[in-house]
Short mmCIF file of C-alpha atoms in Angstrom, two decimals:
data_model
loop_
_atom_site.label_atom_id
_atom_site.label_comp_id
_atom_site.label_asym_id
_atom_site.label_seq_id
_atom_site.Cartn_x
_atom_site.Cartn_y
_atom_site.Cartn_z
CA UNK A 1 -61.03 -29.34 -34.76
CA UNK A 2 -57.39 -29.33 -33.64
CA UNK A 3 -54.41 -27.81 -35.47
CA UNK A 4 -53.74 -29.21 -38.95
CA UNK A 5 -51.17 -31.99 -38.77
CA UNK A 6 -47.82 -31.79 -40.50
CA UNK A 7 -47.03 -34.08 -43.40
CA UNK A 8 -44.80 -36.15 -41.11
CA UNK A 9 -47.68 -36.67 -38.66
CA UNK A 10 -50.06 -37.68 -41.44
CA UNK A 11 -47.46 -40.03 -42.87
CA UNK A 12 -46.98 -41.68 -39.48
CA UNK A 13 -50.75 -42.06 -39.07
CA UNK A 14 -51.17 -43.51 -42.54
CA UNK A 15 -48.30 -45.96 -42.12
CA UNK A 16 -49.68 -47.10 -38.76
CA UNK A 17 -53.04 -47.81 -40.40
CA UNK A 18 -51.38 -49.68 -43.27
CA UNK A 19 -49.45 -51.78 -40.75
CA UNK A 20 -52.26 -52.46 -38.28
CA UNK A 21 -55.79 -51.90 -39.61
CA UNK A 22 -57.73 -54.94 -40.79
CA UNK A 23 -60.37 -53.43 -43.08
CA UNK A 24 -60.35 -50.95 -45.93
CA UNK A 25 -63.13 -49.42 -48.06
CA UNK A 26 -62.61 -50.52 -51.67
CA UNK A 27 -64.17 -48.40 -54.42
CA UNK A 28 -64.16 -49.76 -57.94
CA UNK A 29 -66.07 -49.07 -61.13
CA UNK A 30 -67.38 -51.01 -64.06
CA UNK A 31 -65.98 -50.09 -67.49
CA UNK A 32 -69.34 -48.34 -68.08
CA UNK A 33 -68.95 -46.08 -65.05
CA UNK A 34 -71.14 -47.86 -62.46
CA UNK A 35 -69.56 -47.28 -59.04
CA UNK A 36 -69.14 -50.01 -56.45
CA UNK A 37 -67.98 -49.92 -52.84
CA UNK A 38 -67.47 -52.56 -50.21
CA UNK A 39 -65.31 -53.02 -47.09
CA UNK A 40 -62.69 -55.78 -47.38
CA UNK A 41 -59.92 -57.09 -45.16
CA UNK A 42 -56.37 -56.39 -46.29
CA UNK A 43 -52.70 -56.97 -45.64
CA UNK A 44 -49.82 -54.59 -46.42
CA UNK A 45 -46.34 -55.77 -47.34
CA UNK A 46 -44.71 -52.34 -47.46
CA UNK A 47 -45.41 -51.88 -51.17
CA UNK A 48 -48.96 -52.99 -51.91
CA UNK A 49 -52.27 -53.77 -50.23
CA UNK A 50 -53.50 -57.31 -50.68
CA UNK A 51 -57.24 -58.00 -50.73
CA UNK A 52 -59.30 -61.01 -51.79
CA UNK A 53 -62.80 -61.24 -53.20
CA UNK A 54 -64.65 -63.64 -55.51
CA UNK A 55 -63.78 -63.16 -59.18
CA UNK A 56 -67.50 -63.05 -59.98
CA UNK A 57 -68.42 -60.45 -57.33
CA UNK A 58 -69.01 -56.84 -58.47
CA UNK A 59 -65.65 -55.75 -57.00
CA UNK A 60 -63.85 -58.74 -58.52
CA UNK A 61 -65.33 -58.14 -61.96
CA UNK A 62 -64.56 -54.41 -61.81
CA UNK A 63 -60.95 -54.84 -60.70
CA UNK A 64 -60.31 -57.54 -63.31
CA UNK A 65 -61.76 -55.29 -66.03
CA UNK A 66 -60.30 -51.90 -65.10
CA UNK A 67 -57.28 -52.65 -62.85
CA UNK A 68 -58.02 -49.52 -60.85
CA UNK A 69 -59.13 -49.02 -57.24
CA UNK A 70 -59.54 -46.16 -54.82
CA UNK A 71 -59.26 -47.18 -51.18
CA UNK A 72 -60.40 -45.44 -48.00
CA UNK A 73 -58.52 -46.31 -44.80
CA UNK A 74 -59.74 -45.14 -41.43
CA UNK A 75 -62.79 -43.11 -40.46
CA UNK A 76 -64.67 -40.40 -42.33
CA UNK A 77 -62.95 -37.69 -40.24
CA UNK A 78 -59.52 -39.32 -40.25
CA UNK A 79 -58.94 -40.77 -43.70
CA UNK A 80 -56.09 -42.01 -45.81
CA UNK A 81 -57.20 -42.19 -49.43
CA UNK A 82 -55.25 -44.42 -51.78
CA UNK A 83 -55.48 -44.51 -55.59
CA UNK A 84 -53.89 -47.67 -56.85
CA UNK A 85 -53.13 -49.95 -59.76
CA UNK A 86 -54.45 -53.48 -59.42
CA UNK A 87 -52.68 -56.73 -60.20
CA UNK A 88 -54.88 -59.84 -60.31
CA UNK A 89 -53.29 -62.98 -58.84
CA UNK A 90 -54.74 -66.51 -59.07
CA UNK A 91 -55.50 -68.06 -55.70
CA UNK A 92 -52.67 -70.61 -55.84
CA UNK A 93 -50.16 -68.26 -57.50
CA UNK A 94 -49.50 -66.16 -54.39
CA UNK A 95 -46.47 -67.27 -52.32
CA UNK A 96 -47.62 -69.37 -49.36
CA UNK A 97 -46.15 -67.05 -46.72
CA UNK A 98 -48.09 -64.08 -48.12
CA UNK A 99 -51.35 -66.03 -48.06
CA UNK A 100 -50.68 -67.18 -44.49
CA UNK A 101 -49.91 -63.64 -43.42
CA UNK A 102 -53.17 -62.39 -44.94
CA UNK A 103 -55.15 -65.15 -43.22
CA UNK A 104 -53.52 -64.44 -39.85
CA UNK A 105 -54.23 -60.71 -40.07
CA UNK A 106 -57.76 -60.92 -41.43
CA UNK A 107 -58.99 -64.10 -39.72
CA UNK A 108 -60.18 -65.25 -43.14
CA UNK A 109 -58.48 -67.55 -45.65
CA UNK A 110 -59.83 -67.21 -49.20
CA UNK A 111 -58.16 -70.51 -50.12
CA UNK A 112 -60.74 -72.28 -47.94
CA UNK A 113 -63.76 -70.62 -49.53
CA UNK A 114 -66.10 -72.48 -51.86
CA UNK A 115 -66.46 -69.54 -54.28
CA UNK A 116 -63.67 -68.76 -56.72
CA UNK A 117 -61.64 -66.03 -55.08
CA UNK A 118 -58.77 -64.03 -56.53
CA UNK A 119 -56.05 -62.04 -54.84
CA UNK A 120 -55.85 -58.39 -55.83
CA UNK A 121 -52.62 -56.50 -55.15
CA UNK A 122 -53.23 -52.76 -55.08
CA UNK A 123 -50.06 -50.71 -55.53
CA UNK A 124 -50.58 -47.07 -54.45
CA UNK A 125 -49.88 -44.34 -56.98
CA UNK A 126 -51.32 -41.52 -54.89
CA UNK A 127 -52.01 -41.31 -51.15
CA UNK A 128 -53.73 -38.45 -49.38
CA UNK A 129 -54.57 -38.01 -45.68
CA UNK A 130 -56.83 -35.53 -43.92
CA UNK A 131 -59.18 -35.22 -40.99
CA UNK A 132 -61.31 -32.14 -41.61
CA UNK A 133 -61.48 -29.19 -43.98
CA UNK A 134 -58.47 -27.44 -42.41
CA UNK A 135 -56.32 -30.39 -43.51
CA UNK A 136 -57.31 -30.39 -47.18
CA UNK A 137 -54.23 -28.28 -47.92
CA UNK A 138 -51.16 -30.48 -47.71
CA UNK A 139 -53.11 -33.72 -47.96
CA UNK A 140 -50.85 -35.31 -50.57
CA UNK A 141 -48.44 -37.92 -49.13
CA UNK A 142 -47.55 -39.89 -52.27
CA UNK A 143 -47.59 -38.83 -55.91
CA UNK A 144 -46.88 -41.04 -58.94
CA UNK A 145 -45.99 -43.88 -56.59
CA UNK A 146 -43.35 -41.91 -54.69
CA UNK A 147 -43.66 -40.87 -51.03
CA UNK A 148 -43.18 -37.11 -50.69
CA UNK A 149 -40.44 -35.90 -48.37
CA UNK B 1 -69.15 -62.15 -33.77
CA UNK B 2 -72.66 -62.18 -32.29
CA UNK B 3 -75.80 -63.74 -33.72
CA UNK B 4 -76.88 -62.44 -37.14
CA UNK B 5 -79.40 -59.66 -36.76
CA UNK B 6 -82.94 -59.90 -38.09
CA UNK B 7 -84.05 -57.70 -40.96
CA UNK B 8 -86.01 -55.57 -38.49
CA UNK B 9 -82.88 -54.97 -36.42
CA UNK B 10 -80.82 -54.05 -39.47
CA UNK B 11 -83.57 -51.74 -40.68
CA UNK B 12 -83.66 -49.99 -37.30
CA UNK B 13 -79.87 -49.60 -37.33
CA UNK B 14 -79.85 -48.25 -40.88
CA UNK B 15 -82.67 -45.80 -40.21
CA UNK B 16 -80.91 -44.57 -37.06
CA UNK B 17 -77.76 -43.90 -39.10
CA UNK B 18 -79.74 -42.11 -41.80
CA UNK B 19 -81.37 -39.94 -39.15
CA UNK B 20 -78.30 -39.19 -37.04
CA UNK B 21 -74.94 -39.80 -38.73
CA UNK B 22 -73.16 -36.80 -40.22
CA UNK B 23 -70.78 -38.38 -42.75
CA UNK B 24 -71.11 -40.95 -45.50
CA UNK B 25 -68.59 -42.54 -47.87
CA UNK B 26 -69.50 -41.55 -51.44
CA UNK B 27 -68.25 -43.77 -54.27
CA UNK B 28 -68.66 -42.51 -57.81
CA UNK B 29 -67.11 -43.31 -61.17
CA UNK B 30 -66.12 -41.45 -64.28
CA UNK B 31 -67.89 -42.49 -67.50
CA UNK B 32 -64.63 -44.27 -68.41
CA UNK B 33 -64.69 -46.42 -65.27
CA UNK B 34 -62.23 -44.57 -63.02
CA UNK B 35 -63.42 -45.05 -59.41
CA UNK B 36 -63.54 -42.24 -56.88
CA UNK B 37 -64.31 -42.21 -53.17
CA UNK B 38 -64.52 -39.49 -50.58
CA UNK B 39 -66.33 -38.91 -47.26
CA UNK B 40 -68.96 -36.16 -47.35
CA UNK B 41 -71.47 -34.78 -44.87
CA UNK B 42 -75.12 -35.52 -45.58
CA UNK B 43 -78.69 -34.91 -44.55
CA UNK B 44 -81.63 -37.30 -44.92
CA UNK B 45 -85.20 -36.15 -45.47
CA UNK B 46 -86.82 -39.59 -45.30
CA UNK B 47 -86.55 -40.14 -49.05
CA UNK B 48 -83.10 -39.06 -50.22
CA UNK B 49 -79.63 -38.24 -48.94
CA UNK B 50 -78.45 -34.72 -49.65
CA UNK B 51 -74.74 -34.03 -50.13
CA UNK B 52 -72.82 -31.07 -51.51
CA UNK B 53 -69.50 -30.88 -53.31
CA UNK B 54 -67.92 -28.56 -55.88
CA UNK B 55 -69.19 -29.16 -59.41
CA UNK B 56 -65.57 -29.29 -60.62
CA UNK B 57 -64.37 -31.83 -58.01
CA UNK B 58 -63.90 -35.47 -59.08
CA UNK B 59 -67.07 -36.51 -57.23
CA UNK B 60 -69.03 -33.58 -58.63
CA UNK B 61 -67.94 -34.26 -62.19
CA UNK B 62 -68.69 -37.98 -61.84
CA UNK B 63 -72.15 -37.52 -60.34
CA UNK B 64 -73.07 -34.90 -62.95
CA UNK B 65 -71.93 -37.24 -65.74
CA UNK B 66 -73.28 -40.61 -64.55
CA UNK B 67 -76.04 -39.76 -62.00
CA UNK B 68 -75.09 -42.84 -60.00
CA UNK B 69 -73.58 -43.23 -56.53
CA UNK B 70 -72.89 -46.01 -54.07
CA UNK B 71 -72.77 -44.87 -50.47
CA UNK B 72 -71.29 -46.52 -47.38
CA UNK B 73 -72.80 -45.54 -44.03
CA UNK B 74 -71.21 -46.62 -40.76
CA UNK B 75 -68.06 -48.62 -40.08
CA UNK B 76 -66.39 -51.40 -42.06
CA UNK B 77 -67.88 -54.03 -39.71
CA UNK B 78 -71.29 -52.39 -39.39
CA UNK B 79 -72.26 -51.04 -42.78
CA UNK B 80 -75.32 -49.87 -44.60
CA UNK B 81 -74.62 -49.80 -48.34
CA UNK B 82 -76.83 -47.64 -50.54
CA UNK B 83 -77.01 -47.67 -54.35
CA UNK B 84 -78.74 -44.55 -55.52
CA UNK B 85 -79.82 -42.37 -58.40
CA UNK B 86 -78.48 -38.84 -58.31
CA UNK B 87 -80.32 -35.61 -58.99
CA UNK B 88 -78.16 -32.49 -59.45
CA UNK B 89 -79.58 -29.30 -57.92
CA UNK B 90 -78.18 -25.79 -58.41
CA UNK B 91 -77.05 -24.16 -55.20
CA UNK B 92 -79.86 -21.60 -55.10
CA UNK B 93 -82.55 -23.99 -56.39
CA UNK B 94 -82.86 -25.98 -53.15
CA UNK B 95 -85.63 -24.82 -50.80
CA UNK B 96 -84.17 -22.62 -48.05
CA UNK B 97 -85.34 -24.86 -45.20
CA UNK B 98 -83.55 -27.86 -46.70
CA UNK B 99 -80.32 -25.93 -47.08
CA UNK B 100 -80.59 -24.68 -43.50
CA UNK B 101 -81.23 -28.16 -42.22
CA UNK B 102 -78.16 -29.47 -44.07
CA UNK B 103 -76.01 -26.66 -42.66
CA UNK B 104 -77.23 -27.28 -39.12
CA UNK B 105 -76.57 -31.01 -39.29
CA UNK B 106 -73.21 -30.83 -41.05
CA UNK B 107 -71.81 -27.63 -39.59
CA UNK B 108 -71.00 -26.57 -43.15
CA UNK B 109 -72.96 -24.34 -45.52
CA UNK B 110 -72.00 -24.80 -49.19
CA UNK B 111 -73.78 -21.52 -50.03
CA UNK B 112 -70.97 -19.70 -48.20
CA UNK B 113 -68.14 -21.42 -50.05
CA UNK B 114 -66.06 -19.63 -52.69
CA UNK B 115 -65.97 -22.64 -55.03
CA UNK B 116 -69.02 -23.49 -57.12
CA UNK B 117 -70.88 -26.16 -55.19
CA UNK B 118 -73.88 -28.19 -56.27
CA UNK B 119 -76.40 -30.13 -54.21
CA UNK B 120 -76.71 -33.81 -55.06
CA UNK B 121 -79.84 -35.68 -53.96
CA UNK B 122 -79.21 -39.41 -53.84
CA UNK B 123 -82.40 -41.47 -53.87
CA UNK B 124 -81.77 -45.06 -52.74
CA UNK B 125 -82.73 -47.87 -55.08
CA UNK B 126 -81.07 -50.65 -53.09
CA UNK B 127 -79.97 -50.73 -49.45
CA UNK B 128 -78.06 -53.54 -47.78
CA UNK B 129 -76.82 -53.86 -44.19
CA UNK B 130 -74.37 -56.29 -42.62
CA UNK B 131 -71.70 -56.52 -39.95
CA UNK B 132 -69.65 -59.61 -40.71
CA UNK B 133 -69.73 -62.64 -43.00
CA UNK B 134 -72.54 -64.33 -41.04
CA UNK B 135 -74.81 -61.42 -41.98
CA UNK B 136 -74.25 -61.53 -45.75
CA UNK B 137 -77.38 -63.66 -46.07
CA UNK B 138 -80.41 -61.45 -45.59
CA UNK B 139 -78.51 -58.21 -46.15
CA UNK B 140 -81.07 -56.72 -48.55
CA UNK B 141 -83.28 -54.06 -46.94
CA UNK B 142 -84.52 -52.19 -50.02
CA UNK B 143 -84.87 -53.37 -53.60
CA UNK B 144 -85.91 -51.25 -56.60
CA UNK B 145 -86.54 -48.33 -54.27
CA UNK B 146 -88.97 -50.24 -52.03
CA UNK B 147 -88.25 -51.17 -48.38
CA UNK B 148 -88.69 -54.91 -47.88
CA UNK B 149 -91.15 -56.06 -45.24
#
């Protein structure tokens, strides 16, 4: 365990992951409180994470019903946790350049898939980042959708 | 992307992670369908995963209320996903040897913590393992609590 990072260091690490990582853990829940979790590829446009999954999959059904997701970026001992609001976008309703950017980053184009996919835009409301227990203090990076100074 | 692994290979990989990994992603949900996700340390006794978290934390409250968890072991492109039933155990009700074993594996002893922790035993009902899209077929390793042949 090294020294706890400053907020600026955690922010830089989180923004690097948002810009460069390909996969994110996506937790969702049914309206009855049944948890679900799956890794998905994502893109980040500076304001929201874009993921795609079939509308009829457990994650798709949950996000359509509850419009809430909690995302885990990174590794278990170097995480950025993101609580977000979910917007559901029909496959052909996303601007072409955004779909192309997602396909280039993820190596996967949901528009080519036989199952009925949807886009899900997850806008962060809260972001936290920590490595180990000594970093639990000061883990908050965004609150109510606003990056902390 | 390499050739899709056989069920025996995925089973061996999953059992190695259960025996040796230290951390697991724990997804839970509130009874109202608010998802939560956090990495926690765990131990495995051959039948259930043991984790510990404060009773008043979001994960603690969710698991106490719903008794359901979905766990992600491994990395986003080499996962073992576990749906499990949760048993809540008071801190001093767990046999001493099990608590010691957890502390040795995780480097963390919840019995020494100032906040009120609980043990949570997660018994798998379903386990799936896959790396990439070519392994989605055949991902089921356990169904209804029984390992598949």
